[in-house]
Amino acid sequence: MLPDGRDPAQLTFGPGDKSQPEWSPDGERLLFVGPGGVDSFGTALGLDLFVLIPGSGQPPQNLTQSPGDDFDPAWAPNGTAIAFTSTRNNDTELVHVMLVECPEPPDPCVPQEPQRITMTGTFAPEADPTWSPDSAQLAVVARVRGALGRIYLGGFMGGGALFDRSDRIIGADDLAWSPDSALLAFTWKQPGSNEIYVVPPTDSRRTERLTTSIGNKEPSWSTDGVYLAFTSTRDEQPEVYRMTAAGGEQVNLTQNPARDMQPDWQPVLH
């Protein structure tokens, strides 16, 4: 749909839920999570990552095809890699990075074997990756020793955390890095309340709350950094809202009896 909520169009069809849409940096492909079907023995393969070229008439391409669930996709801004969460290793949520080459449509993408990375140096659950605008760093939510989600930053392809955000921010989810790299938007999950906050990646003392109506999550930056789209249940059913980067002008874009959620902004096609 358009940024003001007009002209919604359905892009995916077929059985099963499709979720967590993520546009490619060039705006020509849409990455999403869907059911992976079954193997030759009839065993369900869980959730996989698919990529679709809207308007091409081609079926979605399965990029992962692995046992376990693959979800939380994040396409690197330079287009060369996709980070995601996977339970392919002992059912533990771990972040993987998959290098991928996508030629001009309609040719299919060519994915390489995903590699597990860690920001904590442990086998603690790590999930919900988001890329820095220069594609050099990832921020993830880690749950070390059973703690609530804490934000960690690290270099692409792993290594130790460059900055540990565990000092103050816990219960974090839905990370989104601003296009100018100055802020991380995230959902702060606390008892009885989910709210959206922003914080500079290197200064947890400047955490700023943007929403105040209890049920808000899944922030997504516009490509120019002026707006955030997000999901809210302030009107009972989940709806997609838009607000300024400072939290102002919060408006319901969908106003539909169906469940509308997980927004993502399409880059401008050139």
CSV table of C-alpha atoms in Angstrom, one decimal:
chain,number,residue,atom,x,y,z
A,1,MET,CA,0.0,0.0,0.0
A,2,LEU,CA,1.0,3.6,-0.3
A,3,PRO,CA,2.5,5.4,2.7
A,4,ASP,CA,-0.8,7.1,3.5
A,5,GLY,CA,-2.6,3.7,3.6
A,6,ARG,CA,-4.2,3.9,0.1
A,7,ASP,CA,-4.2,1.2,-2.6
A,8,PRO,CA,-3.4,-2.0,-0.6
A,9,ALA,CA,-2.6,-4.9,-2.9
A,10,GLN,CA,-2.2,-8.6,-2.1
A,11,LEU,CA,1.2,-10.0,-3.2
A,12,THR,CA,1.3,-13.6,-1.9
A,13,PHE,CA,-1.2,-16.4,-2.4
A,14,GLY,CA,-1.4,-20.1,-1.6
A,15,PRO,CA,-1.8,-22.1,1.6
A,16,GLY,CA,-0.3,-21.1,4.9
A,17,ASP,CA,0.5,-17.8,6.6
A,18,LYS,CA,3.1,-15.5,5.0
A,19,SER,CA,4.8,-13.1,7.4
A,20,GLN,CA,7.7,-10.7,8.2
A,21,PRO,CA,8.0,-9.0,4.8
A,22,GLU,CA,11.4,-7.4,4.0
A,23,TRP,CA,12.1,-5.5,0.8
A,24,SER,CA,15.4,-5.9,-1.0
A,25,PRO,CA,17.5,-2.8,-0.9
A,26,ASP,CA,16.8,-2.1,-4.6
A,27,GLY,CA,13.0,-2.5,-4.0
A,28,GLU,CA,12.6,-5.1,-6.7
A,29,ARG,CA,12.2,-8.2,-4.5
A,30,LEU,CA,10.2,-9.1,-1.4
A,31,LEU,CA,11.6,-11.5,1.2
A,32,PHE,CA,9.2,-13.2,3.6
A,33,VAL,CA,8.6,-16.1,5.9
A,34,GLY,CA,6.3,-19.0,4.8
A,35,PRO,CA,5.7,-22.7,5.3
A,36,GLY,CA,8.5,-24.8,3.8
A,37,GLY,CA,6.4,-27.8,2.8
A,38,VAL,CA,7.5,-31.4,3.5
A,39,ASP,CA,10.5,-33.6,2.6
A,40,SER,CA,10.5,-36.9,0.7
A,41,PHE,CA,9.4,-38.7,3.8
A,42,GLY,CA,6.4,-36.4,4.4
A,43,THR,CA,8.0,-34.6,7.4
A,44,ALA,CA,7.1,-30.9,7.7
A,45,LEU,CA,10.2,-28.7,7.1
A,46,GLY,CA,9.0,-25.8,9.2
A,47,LEU,CA,9.3,-22.2,8.2
A,48,ASP,CA,11.6,-21.1,5.4
A,49,LEU,CA,12.6,-17.8,3.8
A,50,PHE,CA,11.2,-17.0,0.4
A,51,VAL,CA,11.8,-14.3,-2.1
A,52,LEU,CA,9.2,-12.9,-4.6
A,53,ILE,CA,9.5,-10.6,-7.6
A,54,PRO,CA,6.2,-8.7,-7.4
A,55,GLY,CA,4.3,-8.5,-10.7
A,56,SER,CA,6.6,-11.1,-12.4
A,57,GLY,CA,4.1,-13.9,-12.3
A,58,GLN,CA,6.8,-16.2,-11.0
A,59,PRO,CA,6.3,-18.4,-7.9
A,60,PRO,CA,8.3,-17.4,-4.8
A,61,GLN,CA,11.8,-18.9,-4.6
A,62,ASN,CA,12.6,-20.8,-1.4
A,63,LEU,CA,16.1,-19.6,-0.2
A,64,THR,CA,16.7,-21.8,2.9
A,65,GLN,CA,14.9,-25.2,2.6
A,66,SER,CA,16.1,-26.4,6.0
A,67,PRO,CA,14.6,-28.4,8.8
A,68,GLY,CA,13.6,-26.2,11.7
A,69,ASP,CA,12.2,-22.7,11.4
A,70,ASP,CA,13.9,-19.7,9.6
A,71,PHE,CA,12.4,-16.3,10.4
A,72,ASP,CA,13.2,-12.7,11.3
A,73,PRO,CA,14.8,-11.9,7.9
A,74,ALA,CA,17.0,-8.8,7.5
A,75,TRP,CA,18.5,-7.9,4.1
A,76,ALA,CA,21.8,-6.1,4.3
A,77,PRO,CA,21.6,-2.6,2.8
A,78,ASN,CA,24.3,-3.4,0.3
A,79,GLY,CA,22.2,-6.4,-0.9
A,80,THR,CA,24.9,-9.0,-0.5
A,81,ALA,CA,23.6,-10.9,2.6
A,82,ILE,CA,20.5,-11.9,4.5
A,83,ALA,CA,20.6,-12.3,8.3
A,84,PHE,CA,17.9,-14.3,10.0
A,85,THR,CA,17.0,-16.3,13.1
A,86,SER,CA,16.9,-20.1,12.8
A,87,THR,CA,16.1,-23.1,15.0
A,88,ARG,CA,18.0,-25.5,12.7
A,89,ASN,CA,20.6,-26.2,15.5
A,90,ASN,CA,19.0,-28.1,18.4
A,91,ASP,CA,15.8,-26.0,18.3
A,92,THR,CA,17.7,-23.0,19.8
A,93,GLU,CA,17.1,-19.6,18.2
A,94,LEU,CA,20.4,-18.6,16.7
A,95,VAL,CA,21.3,-15.9,14.1
A,96,HIS,CA,22.6,-17.0,10.8
A,97,VAL,CA,24.0,-15.0,7.8
A,98,MET,CA,23.5,-16.1,4.2
A,99,LEU,CA,25.5,-14.5,1.4
A,100,VAL,CA,23.2,-14.1,-1.6
A,101,GLU,CA,23.6,-12.8,-5.2
A,102,CYS,CA,20.5,-11.6,-6.9
A,103,PRO,CA,20.9,-10.7,-10.6
A,104,GLU,CA,18.5,-8.5,-12.5
A,105,PRO,CA,14.9,-9.8,-12.4
A,106,PRO,CA,13.6,-12.2,-13.5
A,107,ASP,CA,16.7,-14.3,-12.9
A,108,PRO,CA,16.6,-16.1,-9.5
A,109,CYS,CA,18.8,-15.3,-6.5
A,110,VAL,CA,21.8,-17.6,-5.8
A,111,PRO,CA,22.1,-18.2,-2.0
A,112,GLN,CA,25.1,-19.7,-0.3
A,113,GLU,CA,25.1,-21.9,2.7
A,114,PRO,CA,24.0,-19.9,5.9
A,115,GLN,CA,26.6,-19.5,8.6
A,116,ARG,CA,25.9,-19.2,12.3
A,117,ILE,CA,27.2,-16.0,14.0
A,118,THR,CA,27.2,-15.0,17.6
A,119,MET,CA,27.4,-11.6,19.4
A,120,THR,CA,27.7,-13.1,22.8
A,121,GLY,CA,30.3,-15.8,22.2
A,122,THR,CA,27.9,-18.4,23.7
A,123,PHE,CA,25.1,-20.7,22.6
A,124,ALA,CA,22.6,-18.5,24.3
A,125,PRO,CA,19.5,-17.7,22.1
A,126,GLU,CA,20.1,-14.8,19.8
A,127,ALA,CA,17.5,-13.5,17.4
A,128,ASP,CA,15.9,-10.6,15.6
A,129,PRO,CA,19.0,-9.2,13.7
A,130,THR,CA,19.1,-5.8,12.1
A,131,TRP,CA,21.8,-4.3,9.9
A,132,SER,CA,23.7,-1.0,10.3
A,133,PRO,CA,23.2,1.2,7.2
A,134,ASP,CA,26.8,0.5,6.0
A,135,SER,CA,26.2,-3.3,6.3
A,136,ALA,CA,29.2,-3.6,8.6
A,137,GLN,CA,27.4,-4.4,11.9
A,138,LEU,CA,24.5,-6.3,13.2
A,139,ALA,CA,22.4,-5.7,16.3
A,140,VAL,CA,20.6,-8.7,17.8
A,141,VAL,CA,18.5,-9.6,20.8
A,142,ALA,CA,20.3,-12.1,23.1
A,143,ARG,CA,18.9,-14.0,26.0
A,144,VAL,CA,22.0,-15.0,28.0
A,145,ARG,CA,21.5,-17.4,31.0
A,146,GLY,CA,17.7,-17.2,30.6
A,147,ALA,CA,17.5,-13.4,31.0
A,148,LEU,CA,15.0,-11.3,29.0
A,149,GLY,CA,16.1,-10.0,25.6
A,150,ARG,CA,19.1,-7.6,25.7
A,151,ILE,CA,20.5,-5.8,22.7
A,152,TYR,CA,24.0,-6.7,21.5
A,153,LEU,CA,26.0,-5.1,18.7
A,154,GLY,CA,28.7,-6.9,16.7
A,155,GLY,CA,30.6,-7.0,13.5
A,156,PHE,CA,29.3,-8.7,10.4
A,157,MET,CA,30.3,-12.4,10.4
A,158,GLY,CA,30.4,-12.5,14.1
A,159,GLY,CA,33.1,-12.2,16.7
A,160,GLY,CA,32.7,-10.7,20.1
A,161,ALA,CA,30.2,-8.0,20.9
A,162,LEU,CA,31.6,-4.5,20.1
A,163,PHE,CA,29.2,-2.9,22.5
A,164,ASP,CA,27.0,-4.7,25.1
A,165,ARG,CA,23.7,-3.0,25.6
A,166,SER,CA,22.8,-5.2,28.6
A,167,ASP,CA,23.4,-2.4,31.1
A,168,ARG,CA,19.9,-1.0,31.1
A,169,ILE,CA,17.7,-2.2,28.3
A,170,ILE,CA,16.1,-5.6,28.8
A,171,GLY,CA,13.0,-7.2,27.3
A,172,ALA,CA,13.9,-5.8,23.9
A,173,ASP,CA,12.5,-7.0,20.6
A,174,ASP,CA,11.8,-5.9,17.0
A,175,LEU,CA,15.1,-4.1,16.4
A,176,ALA,CA,15.3,-1.6,13.5
A,177,TRP,CA,18.4,0.6,12.7
A,178,SER,CA,17.7,4.1,11.4
A,179,PRO,CA,18.9,4.9,7.8
A,180,ASP,CA,21.3,7.5,9.2
A,181,SER,CA,22.7,5.0,11.7
A,182,ALA,CA,22.0,7.4,14.6
A,183,LEU,CA,19.2,5.4,16.4
A,184,LEU,CA,18.0,1.9,17.1
A,185,ALA,CA,14.2,1.6,17.3
A,186,PHE,CA,12.9,-1.3,19.3
A,187,THR,CA,9.9,-2.7,21.2
A,188,TRP,CA,10.5,-2.7,24.9
A,189,LYS,CA,8.4,-5.5,26.4
A,190,GLN,CA,7.5,-4.9,30.0
A,191,PRO,CA,4.8,-6.5,32.2
A,192,GLY,CA,1.5,-5.3,30.8
A,193,SER,CA,3.0,-3.0,28.2
A,194,ASN,CA,4.7,-3.1,24.8
A,195,GLU,CA,6.0,0.3,23.7
A,196,ILE,CA,8.4,1.6,21.0
A,197,TYR,CA,11.6,3.3,22.0
A,198,VAL,CA,14.6,4.7,20.2
A,199,VAL,CA,18.1,4.8,21.5
A,200,PRO,CA,21.6,5.8,20.1
A,201,PRO,CA,23.6,2.5,19.6
A,202,THR,CA,26.3,3.8,21.9
A,203,ASP,CA,24.4,5.7,24.7
A,204,SER,CA,21.7,3.9,26.6
A,205,ARG,CA,21.2,6.9,28.8
A,206,ARG,CA,19.3,8.7,25.9
A,207,THR,CA,16.5,6.1,25.5
A,208,GLU,CA,13.4,7.9,24.3
A,209,ARG,CA,9.8,6.5,24.4
A,210,LEU,CA,7.7,7.2,21.3
A,211,THR,CA,4.4,5.5,22.1
A,212,THR,CA,2.2,5.5,25.2
A,213,SER,CA,-0.8,3.3,24.4
A,214,ILE,CA,0.4,-0.1,25.7
A,215,GLY,CA,0.2,-2.3,22.6
A,216,ASN,CA,2.8,-1.2,20.1
A,217,LYS,CA,5.5,-3.1,18.4
A,218,GLU,CA,7.4,-3.9,15.1
A,219,PRO,CA,8.8,-0.5,14.2
A,220,SER,CA,10.0,0.0,10.6
A,221,TRP,CA,11.9,3.1,9.4
A,222,SER,CA,11.0,4.8,6.2
A,223,THR,CA,13.9,4.9,3.7
A,224,ASP,CA,14.4,8.6,4.4
A,225,GLY,CA,14.3,8.2,8.2
A,226,VAL,CA,11.4,10.7,8.5
A,227,TYR,CA,8.7,8.2,9.6
A,228,LEU,CA,8.3,4.9,11.5
A,229,ALA,CA,5.5,2.4,10.6
A,230,PHE,CA,4.5,0.1,13.4
A,231,THR,CA,1.8,-2.3,14.6
A,232,SER,CA,-0.6,-1.2,17.3
A,233,THR,CA,-3.5,-2.9,19.1
A,234,ARG,CA,-4.8,0.4,20.6
A,235,ASP,CA,-7.9,-0.2,18.4
A,236,GLU,CA,-8.3,-3.8,19.6
A,237,GLN,CA,-7.3,-5.6,16.4
A,238,PRO,CA,-3.7,-5.1,15.2
A,239,GLU,CA,-3.5,-2.2,12.8
A,240,VAL,CA,-0.5,-0.6,10.9
A,241,TYR,CA,0.2,2.9,12.1
A,242,ARG,CA,2.6,5.6,11.0
A,243,MET,CA,4.4,8.2,13.2
A,244,THR,CA,7.2,10.7,12.8
A,245,ALA,CA,10.7,9.7,14.0
A,246,ALA,CA,10.0,11.8,17.1
A,247,GLY,CA,6.8,10.0,17.9
A,248,GLY,CA,4.3,12.6,16.6
A,249,GLU,CA,1.4,12.4,14.2
A,250,GLN,CA,0.4,8.8,15.0
A,251,VAL,CA,-2.2,7.8,12.5
A,252,ASN,CA,-3.9,4.5,11.6
A,253,LEU,CA,-3.2,3.5,8.0
A,254,THR,CA,-5.2,0.3,7.6
A,255,GLN,CA,-8.5,0.7,9.6
A,256,ASN,CA,-9.5,-2.8,8.6
A,257,PRO,CA,-11.3,-5.5,10.5
A,258,ALA,CA,-8.6,-8.0,9.5
A,259,ARG,CA,-5.3,-8.3,11.4
A,260,ASP,CA,-2.7,-5.9,9.8
A,261,MET,CA,0.9,-6.0,11.1
A,262,GLN,CA,4.6,-6.3,10.4
A,263,PRO,CA,5.0,-3.2,8.0
A,264,ASP,CA,8.1,-2.7,5.9
A,265,TRP,CA,8.9,0.3,3.6
A,266,GLN,CA,9.7,-0.4,0.0
A,267,PRO,CA,12.8,1.5,-1.3
A,268,VAL,CA,12.2,3.9,-4.2
A,269,LEU,CA,12.6,2.0,-7.5
A,270,HIS,CA,15.1,3.7,-9.8
